[in-house]
């Protein structure tokens, strides 16, 4: 299948994020799902030296972050004087080196982290985020089972995707929390071919090789083999776990007008659950906190399936459409890209799976801006991520500027976590 063979070791950023270095420890989630284009790190080329884990704040820095968060929580939820709670938190930090959020604080912090995601266009729904508190779980087996439960719960009844986060144990002094190595709970394997190229997703060559090194036998070798979960418990090295089939909802990609499209054998998973970002709330880092919204069509149709360093389908689609590919001035790439995105939207609609389009989501983002500004809150946004990768100037978000301020709580990409998604880190947590 020529259209699924890619150059080995291709080194350009995938999804989005080409304007920001992968070494930046504070890359935010940024799209409707807000996971899919958030990483923006280079593809695996060769193993790199393991990176030291980020050290969570302690002492005065932790107290400052905690107090700031408690004041914010009490102020926005009208809970009255925050001083007693701050005193309680300070006493806990003094005695243990850390503190524990109440369930209400955890829910508030997770939702605000979404509201603060400067690269996310889908923040109108931040209040609807459902939070599953699984902080009691630290072992890899339990985290793997709960991650599968997350995917089932995210789909809900009638294939209506709901925004959801599952929060596992946080880091604490001398007691690191669990880690999920996968970039997302569902990703497709990438297998290098002996003669060059990749079967599957080139983005995932590194983590695929790492999982096989742990003992995963690999899938049947199709372009859409679901990767296993690679999970590191709080006191052990990484292990791999099958994702149960009932936890992985996939949508076959067909076209509304072209019957031959089904012969391409395309599909994509329905729940974009980002798994490698740290949820930071009041100085506490929750390194395993997979979260999802729903896809915007362009994430799949204009990036995952279209990018030259991903599935690179535009040349094949153009060929089947009979387009003149001899010159870029024929706009064959543009025409093929539109048809690929039509196919994605059509297929998700036909399957009854929640998906937004970039025109609708752009209008909703401006509604979010108006709502927040009416409450006296400015909205940070990164123009290069908010503007869709297809027909940007036809959307209202294109024709204005944004303040790029970043706030906490936040979903954060730490460099060592990005290295793990490429299968590059050692098994050591600290």
Short mmCIF file of C-alpha atoms in Angstrom, two decimals:
data_model
loop_
_atom_site.label_atom_id
_atom_site.label_comp_id
_atom_site.label_asym_id
_atom_site.label_seq_id
_atom_site.Cartn_x
_atom_site.Cartn_y
_atom_site.Cartn_z
CA UNK A 1 0.00 0.00 0.00
CA UNK A 2 2.17 2.80 -1.31
CA UNK A 3 0.14 5.55 0.32
CA UNK A 4 1.03 4.26 3.79
CA UNK A 5 4.81 4.05 3.29
CA UNK A 6 6.76 6.91 4.81
CA UNK A 7 10.39 7.87 5.06
CA UNK A 8 12.12 6.38 8.07
CA UNK A 9 13.36 8.85 10.66
CA UNK A 10 11.48 11.77 9.17
CA UNK A 11 12.32 14.72 11.38
CA UNK A 12 9.71 17.48 11.03
CA UNK A 13 7.14 18.35 13.67
CA UNK A 14 3.81 16.57 13.36
CA UNK A 15 0.24 17.73 14.02
CA UNK A 16 1.02 21.32 14.95
CA UNK A 17 3.49 23.31 16.94
CA UNK A 18 6.18 24.11 14.40
CA UNK A 19 6.56 27.59 15.86
CA UNK A 20 7.59 26.32 19.27
CA UNK A 21 10.50 24.18 20.38
CA UNK A 22 9.85 20.72 21.77
CA UNK A 23 12.22 21.58 24.59
CA UNK A 24 9.81 24.21 25.89
CA UNK A 25 8.53 22.80 29.20
CA UNK A 26 5.28 24.69 28.99
CA UNK A 27 3.58 23.68 25.76
CA UNK A 28 -0.19 23.75 26.15
CA UNK A 29 -2.98 21.64 24.73
CA UNK A 30 -4.61 23.32 21.83
CA UNK A 31 -7.65 22.28 19.88
CA UNK A 32 -11.24 21.23 20.19
CA UNK A 33 -10.28 17.97 21.74
CA UNK A 34 -7.44 19.89 22.87
CA UNK A 35 -5.19 17.02 22.78
CA UNK A 36 -4.51 16.15 19.23
CA UNK A 37 -2.19 18.91 18.04
CA UNK A 38 -0.69 19.75 21.39
CA UNK A 39 2.68 18.08 21.30
CA UNK A 40 4.51 19.60 18.36
CA UNK A 41 7.70 17.64 19.03
CA UNK A 42 10.10 16.16 16.52
CA UNK A 43 9.73 12.63 15.24
CA UNK A 44 12.02 9.93 16.59
CA UNK A 45 15.34 9.91 14.80
CA UNK A 46 17.77 8.24 17.20
CA UNK A 47 17.80 7.49 20.93
CA UNK A 48 18.78 10.43 23.08
CA UNK A 49 20.17 10.57 26.57
CA UNK A 50 17.48 10.27 29.26
CA UNK A 51 16.35 13.61 30.58
CA UNK A 52 16.06 14.32 34.30
CA UNK A 53 12.55 14.58 35.65
CA UNK A 54 11.21 18.02 36.39
CA UNK A 55 11.28 18.78 40.11
CA UNK A 56 7.99 19.98 41.55
CA UNK A 57 8.10 23.21 43.56
CA UNK A 58 8.73 22.93 47.26
CA UNK A 59 9.01 25.16 50.29
CA UNK A 60 8.25 28.84 49.63
CA UNK A 61 7.53 28.27 45.91
CA UNK A 62 4.94 25.60 46.68
CA UNK A 63 3.33 27.73 49.36
CA UNK A 64 3.07 30.68 46.96
CA UNK A 65 1.51 28.55 44.21
CA UNK A 66 -0.88 26.89 46.67
CA UNK A 67 -2.01 30.17 48.20
CA UNK A 68 -2.57 31.73 44.78
CA UNK A 69 -4.72 28.78 43.73
CA UNK A 70 -6.75 28.72 46.96
CA UNK A 71 -7.50 32.43 46.62
CA UNK A 72 -8.54 31.92 43.01
CA UNK A 73 -10.79 28.99 43.96
CA UNK A 74 -12.46 30.84 46.81
CA UNK A 75 -12.85 34.01 44.76
CA UNK A 76 -14.44 32.46 41.67
CA UNK A 77 -16.68 30.07 43.61
CA UNK A 78 -17.58 32.64 46.29
CA UNK A 79 -16.46 30.48 49.19
CA UNK A 80 -15.61 33.40 51.43
CA UNK A 81 -12.35 34.04 53.26
CA UNK A 82 -9.57 31.77 51.92
CA UNK A 83 -7.32 32.35 54.95
CA UNK A 84 -8.40 29.25 56.95
CA UNK A 85 -7.86 26.95 53.97
CA UNK A 86 -4.48 28.55 53.20
CA UNK A 87 -3.41 28.02 56.81
CA UNK A 88 -4.49 24.39 56.58
CA UNK A 89 -2.52 23.90 53.34
CA UNK A 90 0.59 25.56 54.79
CA UNK A 91 0.46 23.31 57.84
CA UNK A 92 0.19 20.25 55.60
CA UNK A 93 3.14 21.40 53.49
CA UNK A 94 5.17 21.99 56.64
CA UNK A 95 4.48 18.49 57.88
CA UNK A 96 4.66 16.46 54.66
CA UNK A 97 6.33 18.62 51.99
CA UNK A 98 3.13 18.65 49.94
CA UNK A 99 -0.65 18.95 50.32
CA UNK A 100 -3.79 17.27 49.04
CA UNK A 101 -6.47 19.05 47.04
CA UNK A 102 -10.06 18.58 48.07
CA UNK A 103 -12.26 16.96 45.42
CA UNK A 104 -13.86 20.36 44.74
CA UNK A 105 -10.44 21.96 44.29
CA UNK A 106 -9.38 19.19 41.91
CA UNK A 107 -12.49 19.64 39.75
CA UNK A 108 -12.11 23.42 39.74
CA UNK A 109 -8.40 23.21 38.89
CA UNK A 110 -8.87 20.73 36.03
CA UNK A 111 -11.57 22.88 34.48
CA UNK A 112 -9.53 26.05 34.81
CA UNK A 113 -6.56 24.32 33.20
CA UNK A 114 -8.77 23.83 30.14
CA UNK A 115 -10.01 27.41 30.31
CA UNK A 116 -6.39 28.59 30.43
CA UNK A 117 -5.17 26.47 27.47
CA UNK A 118 -3.92 29.20 25.14
CA UNK A 119 -3.79 26.87 22.13
CA UNK A 120 -7.28 25.43 22.50
CA UNK A 121 -10.11 26.63 20.28
CA UNK A 122 -12.78 24.57 22.10
CA UNK A 123 -12.75 26.28 25.48
CA UNK A 124 -16.38 27.38 25.34
CA UNK A 125 -17.18 24.06 27.05
CA UNK A 126 -14.68 24.23 29.91
CA UNK A 127 -17.36 24.10 32.60
CA UNK A 128 -18.68 20.80 31.20
CA UNK A 129 -15.46 18.86 31.85
CA UNK A 130 -16.23 15.76 33.91
CA UNK A 131 -13.48 14.89 36.41
CA UNK A 132 -12.83 11.30 37.54
CA UNK A 133 -10.83 11.39 40.77
CA UNK A 134 -8.59 8.30 40.80
CA UNK A 135 -5.80 9.70 42.96
CA UNK A 136 -5.74 6.50 44.98
CA UNK A 137 -4.31 4.61 41.98
CA UNK A 138 -0.53 4.36 41.64
CA UNK A 139 0.12 0.89 40.15
CA UNK A 140 0.44 0.28 36.42
CA UNK A 141 -2.26 -2.43 36.33
CA UNK A 142 -4.82 -0.17 38.00
CA UNK A 143 -3.93 2.82 35.83
CA UNK A 144 -4.25 0.71 32.66
CA UNK A 145 -7.70 -0.54 33.69
CA UNK A 146 -8.84 2.96 34.59
CA UNK A 147 -7.51 4.35 31.28
CA UNK A 148 -9.67 1.84 29.40
CA UNK A 149 -12.62 2.85 31.58
CA UNK A 150 -11.91 6.46 30.66
CA UNK A 151 -12.23 5.68 26.95
CA UNK A 152 -15.50 3.84 27.50
CA UNK A 153 -16.93 6.64 29.65
CA UNK A 154 -15.86 9.32 27.15
CA UNK A 155 -18.04 7.81 24.44
CA UNK A 156 -21.18 7.53 26.54
CA UNK A 157 -24.56 6.64 25.11
CA UNK A 158 -25.18 7.04 21.42
CA UNK A 159 -21.51 7.76 20.63
CA UNK A 160 -21.78 11.31 21.90
CA UNK A 161 -18.25 12.23 23.02
CA UNK A 162 -18.09 13.99 26.38
CA UNK A 163 -15.16 16.04 27.76
CA UNK A 164 -13.51 13.92 30.47
CA UNK A 165 -10.35 13.79 32.56
CA UNK A 166 -9.13 11.00 34.83
CA UNK A 167 -6.66 12.21 37.46
CA UNK A 168 -4.25 9.69 38.98
CA UNK A 169 -1.89 10.07 41.94
CA UNK A 170 0.25 13.23 41.98
CA UNK A 171 3.97 13.54 42.48
CA UNK A 172 5.00 13.98 46.11
CA UNK A 173 8.36 14.20 47.88
CA UNK A 174 10.01 10.80 47.55
CA UNK A 175 6.84 9.36 46.02
CA UNK A 176 6.42 10.01 42.29
CA UNK A 177 3.06 9.46 40.68
CA UNK A 178 2.47 7.07 37.78
CA UNK A 179 3.32 7.98 34.18
CA UNK A 180 1.59 7.13 30.92
CA UNK A 181 4.22 7.05 28.18
CA UNK A 182 1.78 7.22 25.25
CA UNK A 183 1.10 10.61 23.73
CA UNK A 184 -2.58 9.68 23.59
CA UNK A 185 -4.45 6.74 25.03
CA UNK A 186 -5.15 5.65 21.44
CA UNK A 187 -2.42 5.96 18.83
CA UNK A 188 -1.47 3.90 15.79
CA UNK A 189 1.81 2.00 15.53
CA UNK A 190 4.58 2.90 13.12
CA UNK A 191 6.70 0.02 11.74
CA UNK A 192 9.92 0.86 9.85
CA UNK A 193 10.33 -1.17 6.67
CA UNK A 194 13.71 -2.80 5.99
CA UNK A 195 14.00 -1.02 2.65
CA UNK A 196 12.96 2.35 4.04
CA UNK A 197 9.65 3.97 4.84
CA UNK A 198 7.12 3.26 7.56
CA UNK A 199 3.92 1.24 7.66
CA UNK A 200 1.45 3.11 9.86
CA UNK A 201 2.06 6.42 11.61
CA UNK A 202 5.65 7.71 11.43
CA UNK A 203 4.99 9.86 14.48
CA UNK A 204 4.88 6.73 16.64
CA UNK A 205 7.92 4.81 15.41
CA UNK A 206 9.83 5.44 18.64
CA UNK A 207 7.14 4.41 21.10
CA UNK A 208 6.27 1.42 18.88
CA UNK A 209 9.86 0.19 19.07
CA UNK A 210 9.96 0.81 22.81
CA UNK A 211 6.76 -1.18 23.38
CA UNK A 212 8.15 -4.06 21.34
CA UNK A 213 11.31 -3.91 23.41
CA UNK A 214 9.13 -4.39 26.49
CA UNK A 215 7.65 -7.53 24.96
CA UNK A 216 4.67 -6.32 22.92
CA UNK A 217 4.53 -8.72 19.93
CA UNK A 218 3.18 -6.04 17.60
CA UNK A 219 -0.08 -5.96 15.74
CA UNK A 220 -1.00 -7.54 12.40
CA UNK A 221 1.08 -4.92 10.57
CA UNK A 222 -1.68 -2.74 9.14
CA UNK A 223 -1.45 1.04 8.84
CA UNK A 224 -3.85 1.33 11.79
CA UNK A 225 -2.63 -1.08 14.47
CA UNK A 226 -3.65 0.30 17.88
CA UNK A 227 -0.63 0.69 20.14
CA UNK A 228 -0.67 -0.83 23.61
CA UNK A 229 -0.57 1.42 26.66
CA UNK A 230 2.90 1.85 28.12
CA UNK A 231 2.50 2.69 31.79
CA UNK A 232 4.99 3.24 34.56
CA UNK A 233 3.74 2.68 38.08
CA UNK A 234 4.85 4.81 40.99
CA UNK A 235 7.51 2.33 42.09
CA UNK A 236 8.32 0.24 39.02
CA UNK A 237 9.56 0.40 35.44
CA UNK A 238 7.32 0.77 32.38
CA UNK A 239 5.10 -2.11 31.25
CA UNK A 240 2.79 -2.57 28.26
CA UNK A 241 -0.94 -3.33 28.33
CA UNK A 242 -3.41 -4.24 25.59
CA UNK A 243 -6.26 -1.81 25.13
CA UNK A 244 -9.50 -3.85 25.21
CA UNK A 245 -11.31 -3.69 21.84
CA UNK A 246 -14.49 -2.36 23.48
CA UNK A 247 -12.53 0.67 24.68
CA UNK A 248 -11.39 1.68 21.18
CA UNK A 249 -14.10 3.22 19.02
CA UNK A 250 -12.94 3.75 15.43
CA UNK A 251 -14.65 5.37 12.46
CA UNK A 252 -14.10 4.08 8.88
CA UNK A 253 -13.39 7.03 6.58
CA UNK A 254 -15.46 7.10 3.38
CA UNK A 255 -16.49 9.86 1.00
CA UNK A 256 -20.03 11.08 0.35
CA UNK A 257 -19.54 11.12 -3.44
CA UNK A 258 -16.80 8.64 -4.34
CA UNK A 259 -17.43 4.92 -3.76
CA UNK A 260 -13.76 4.10 -4.45
CA UNK A 261 -12.76 5.94 -1.29
CA UNK A 262 -13.71 2.96 0.89
CA UNK A 263 -10.99 0.96 -0.86
CA UNK A 264 -8.34 3.13 0.79
CA UNK A 265 -9.11 1.38 4.07
CA UNK A 266 -8.84 4.55 6.14
CA UNK A 267 -10.10 4.92 9.68
CA UNK A 268 -9.44 6.97 12.78
CA UNK A 269 -10.22 6.63 16.46
CA UNK A 270 -13.08 8.65 17.90
CA UNK A 271 -11.68 9.81 21.26
CA UNK A 272 -8.59 12.06 21.26
CA UNK A 273 -7.42 11.49 24.83
CA UNK A 274 -4.10 13.20 25.51
CA UNK A 275 -2.13 11.21 28.06
CA UNK A 276 1.35 12.72 28.32
CA UNK A 277 0.59 16.16 29.72
CA UNK A 278 0.94 17.09 33.36
CA UNK A 279 -2.01 18.72 35.09
CA UNK A 280 -0.53 21.42 37.33
CA UNK A 281 -2.77 22.85 40.04
CA UNK A 282 -1.46 25.07 42.81
CA UNK A 283 2.08 23.74 42.58
CA UNK A 284 1.00 20.08 42.53
CA UNK A 285 1.87 18.03 39.43
CA UNK A 286 -0.42 15.22 38.34
CA UNK A 287 1.78 13.53 35.71
CA UNK A 288 -0.90 11.02 34.66
CA UNK A 289 -4.14 12.83 33.90
CA UNK A 290 -5.50 11.76 30.49
CA UNK A 291 -8.16 14.09 29.17
CA UNK A 292 -10.27 14.44 26.05
CA UNK A 293 -12.77 16.59 24.28
CA UNK A 294 -13.85 15.68 20.77
CA UNK A 295 -12.18 16.03 17.42
CA UNK A 296 -12.38 18.97 15.09
CA UNK A 297 -12.41 17.55 11.57
CA UNK A 298 -9.26 19.33 10.41
CA UNK A 299 -7.19 17.63 13.11
CA UNK A 300 -7.66 14.36 11.24
CA UNK A 301 -8.31 15.51 7.67
CA UNK A 302 -5.80 18.37 7.43
CA UNK A 303 -3.08 17.05 9.73
CA UNK A 304 -3.03 13.38 10.78
CA UNK A 305 -3.95 11.94 7.39
CA UNK A 306 -2.58 14.76 5.24
CA UNK A 307 0.76 15.88 6.66
CA UNK A 308 3.79 14.77 4.68
CA UNK A 309 5.42 13.33 7.79
CA UNK A 310 2.27 11.50 8.88
CA UNK A 311 0.03 9.46 6.54
CA UNK A 312 0.75 11.78 3.56
CA UNK A 313 -2.45 10.97 1.69
CA UNK A 314 -2.76 14.06 -0.51
CA UNK A 315 -0.79 12.66 -3.48
CA UNK A 316 -2.82 9.43 -3.46
CA UNK A 317 -6.15 11.25 -3.12
CA UNK A 318 -5.22 13.65 -5.91
CA UNK A 319 -4.30 10.75 -8.16
CA UNK A 320 -7.63 9.02 -7.56
CA UNK A 321 -9.49 12.29 -8.13
CA UNK A 322 -7.73 12.67 -11.47
CA UNK A 323 -6.11 15.98 -10.56
CA UNK A 324 -3.12 17.47 -12.38
CA UNK A 325 -0.24 17.13 -9.91
CA UNK A 326 2.47 18.36 -12.29
CA UNK A 327 2.39 21.88 -10.88
CA UNK A 328 1.41 23.37 -7.54
CA UNK A 329 -0.38 26.10 -9.50
CA UNK A 330 -3.17 23.65 -10.27
CA UNK A 331 -3.93 23.75 -6.54
CA UNK A 332 -4.19 19.97 -6.50
CA UNK A 333 -3.10 19.85 -2.86
CA UNK A 334 -5.84 22.28 -1.84
CA UNK A 335 -8.52 20.39 -3.74
CA UNK A 336 -7.42 17.02 -2.38
CA UNK A 337 -7.27 18.46 1.13
CA UNK A 338 -10.87 19.71 0.95
CA UNK A 339 -12.12 16.32 -0.24
CA UNK A 340 -10.18 14.53 2.49
CA UNK A 341 -11.77 16.78 5.09
CA UNK A 342 -15.21 16.28 3.56
CA UNK A 343 -14.70 12.54 3.90
CA UNK A 344 -13.75 12.83 7.58
CA UNK A 345 -16.75 14.99 8.49
CA UNK A 346 -19.12 12.81 6.47
CA UNK A 347 -17.84 9.62 8.08
CA UNK A 348 -18.10 10.83 11.67
CA UNK A 349 -21.58 12.20 11.00
CA UNK A 350 -22.66 8.93 9.46
CA UNK A 351 -21.29 7.00 12.44
CA UNK A 352 -23.08 9.32 14.89
CA UNK A 353 -19.79 10.27 16.58
CA UNK A 354 -19.33 13.82 17.88
CA UNK A 355 -17.11 15.99 15.70
CA UNK A 356 -16.94 19.72 15.13
CA UNK A 357 -15.99 21.58 11.95
CA UNK A 358 -13.54 24.47 11.92
CA UNK A 359 -16.07 27.11 10.87
CA UNK A 360 -18.50 26.32 13.69
CA UNK A 361 -15.76 25.99 16.28
CA UNK A 362 -14.24 29.33 15.25
CA UNK A 363 -17.53 31.10 15.87
CA UNK A 364 -17.91 29.35 19.22
CA UNK A 365 -14.45 30.46 20.26
CA UNK A 366 -15.42 34.08 19.75
CA UNK A 367 -18.49 33.42 21.88
CA UNK A 368 -16.13 32.12 24.57
CA UNK A 369 -14.05 35.31 24.30
CA UNK A 370 -17.14 37.48 24.71
CA UNK A 371 -18.34 35.51 27.74
CA UNK A 372 -15.01 35.62 29.50
CA UNK A 373 -14.44 39.31 28.81
CA UNK A 374 -17.94 40.10 30.10
CA UNK A 375 -16.81 38.53 33.39
CA UNK A 376 -13.69 40.66 33.49
CA UNK A 377 -11.34 37.83 32.48
CA UNK A 378 -8.93 38.21 29.59
CA UNK A 379 -8.38 35.17 27.39
CA UNK A 380 -4.92 34.05 26.37
CA UNK A 381 -4.70 32.55 22.89
CA UNK A 382 -1.98 31.58 20.44
CA UNK A 383 -3.07 32.80 16.99
CA UNK A 384 -0.94 30.23 15.15
CA UNK A 385 -2.84 27.42 16.90
CA UNK A 386 -6.32 28.93 17.13
CA UNK A 387 -6.56 29.55 13.37
CA UNK A 388 -7.53 26.25 11.68
CA UNK A 389 -5.09 24.55 9.26
CA UNK A 390 -7.69 24.63 6.46
CA UNK A 391 -9.24 27.80 4.97
CA UNK A 392 -8.00 29.90 7.87
CA UNK A 393 -8.94 33.28 6.40
CA UNK A 394 -12.56 32.17 5.94
CA UNK A 395 -12.97 31.80 9.71
CA UNK A 396 -13.60 34.71 12.09
CA UNK A 397 -10.69 33.79 14.39
CA UNK A 398 -8.24 34.67 11.60
CA UNK A 399 -9.13 38.36 11.51
CA UNK A 400 -8.01 39.46 14.96
CA UNK A 401 -5.07 39.30 17.34
CA UNK A 402 -4.85 37.66 20.75
CA UNK A 403 -3.02 38.06 24.01
CA UNK A 404 -0.64 35.11 24.45
CA UNK A 405 -0.57 35.29 28.26
CA UNK A 406 -0.37 31.89 29.96
CA UNK A 407 -2.00 31.16 33.29
CA UNK A 408 -2.22 28.42 35.89
CA UNK A 409 -3.73 25.93 36.58
CA UNK A 410 -2.54 24.47 33.29
CA UNK A 411 -1.97 21.36 31.22
CA UNK A 412 1.78 21.31 30.65
CA UNK A 413 4.16 19.36 28.44
CA UNK A 414 7.37 18.64 30.31
CA UNK A 415 10.42 17.74 28.18
CA UNK A 416 10.95 14.39 29.87
CA UNK A 417 7.32 13.43 29.16
CA UNK A 418 7.74 14.34 25.50
CA UNK A 419 10.86 12.17 25.41
CA UNK A 420 8.84 9.26 26.77
CA UNK A 421 6.26 9.62 23.99
CA UNK A 422 9.14 8.99 21.58
CA UNK A 423 10.34 5.98 23.56
CA UNK A 424 13.52 7.81 24.48
CA UNK A 425 13.57 8.00 28.28
CA UNK A 426 14.96 5.45 30.68
CA UNK A 427 12.70 3.68 33.15
CA UNK A 428 13.82 5.89 36.02
CA UNK A 429 11.23 8.30 37.35
CA UNK A 430 13.58 10.52 39.35
#
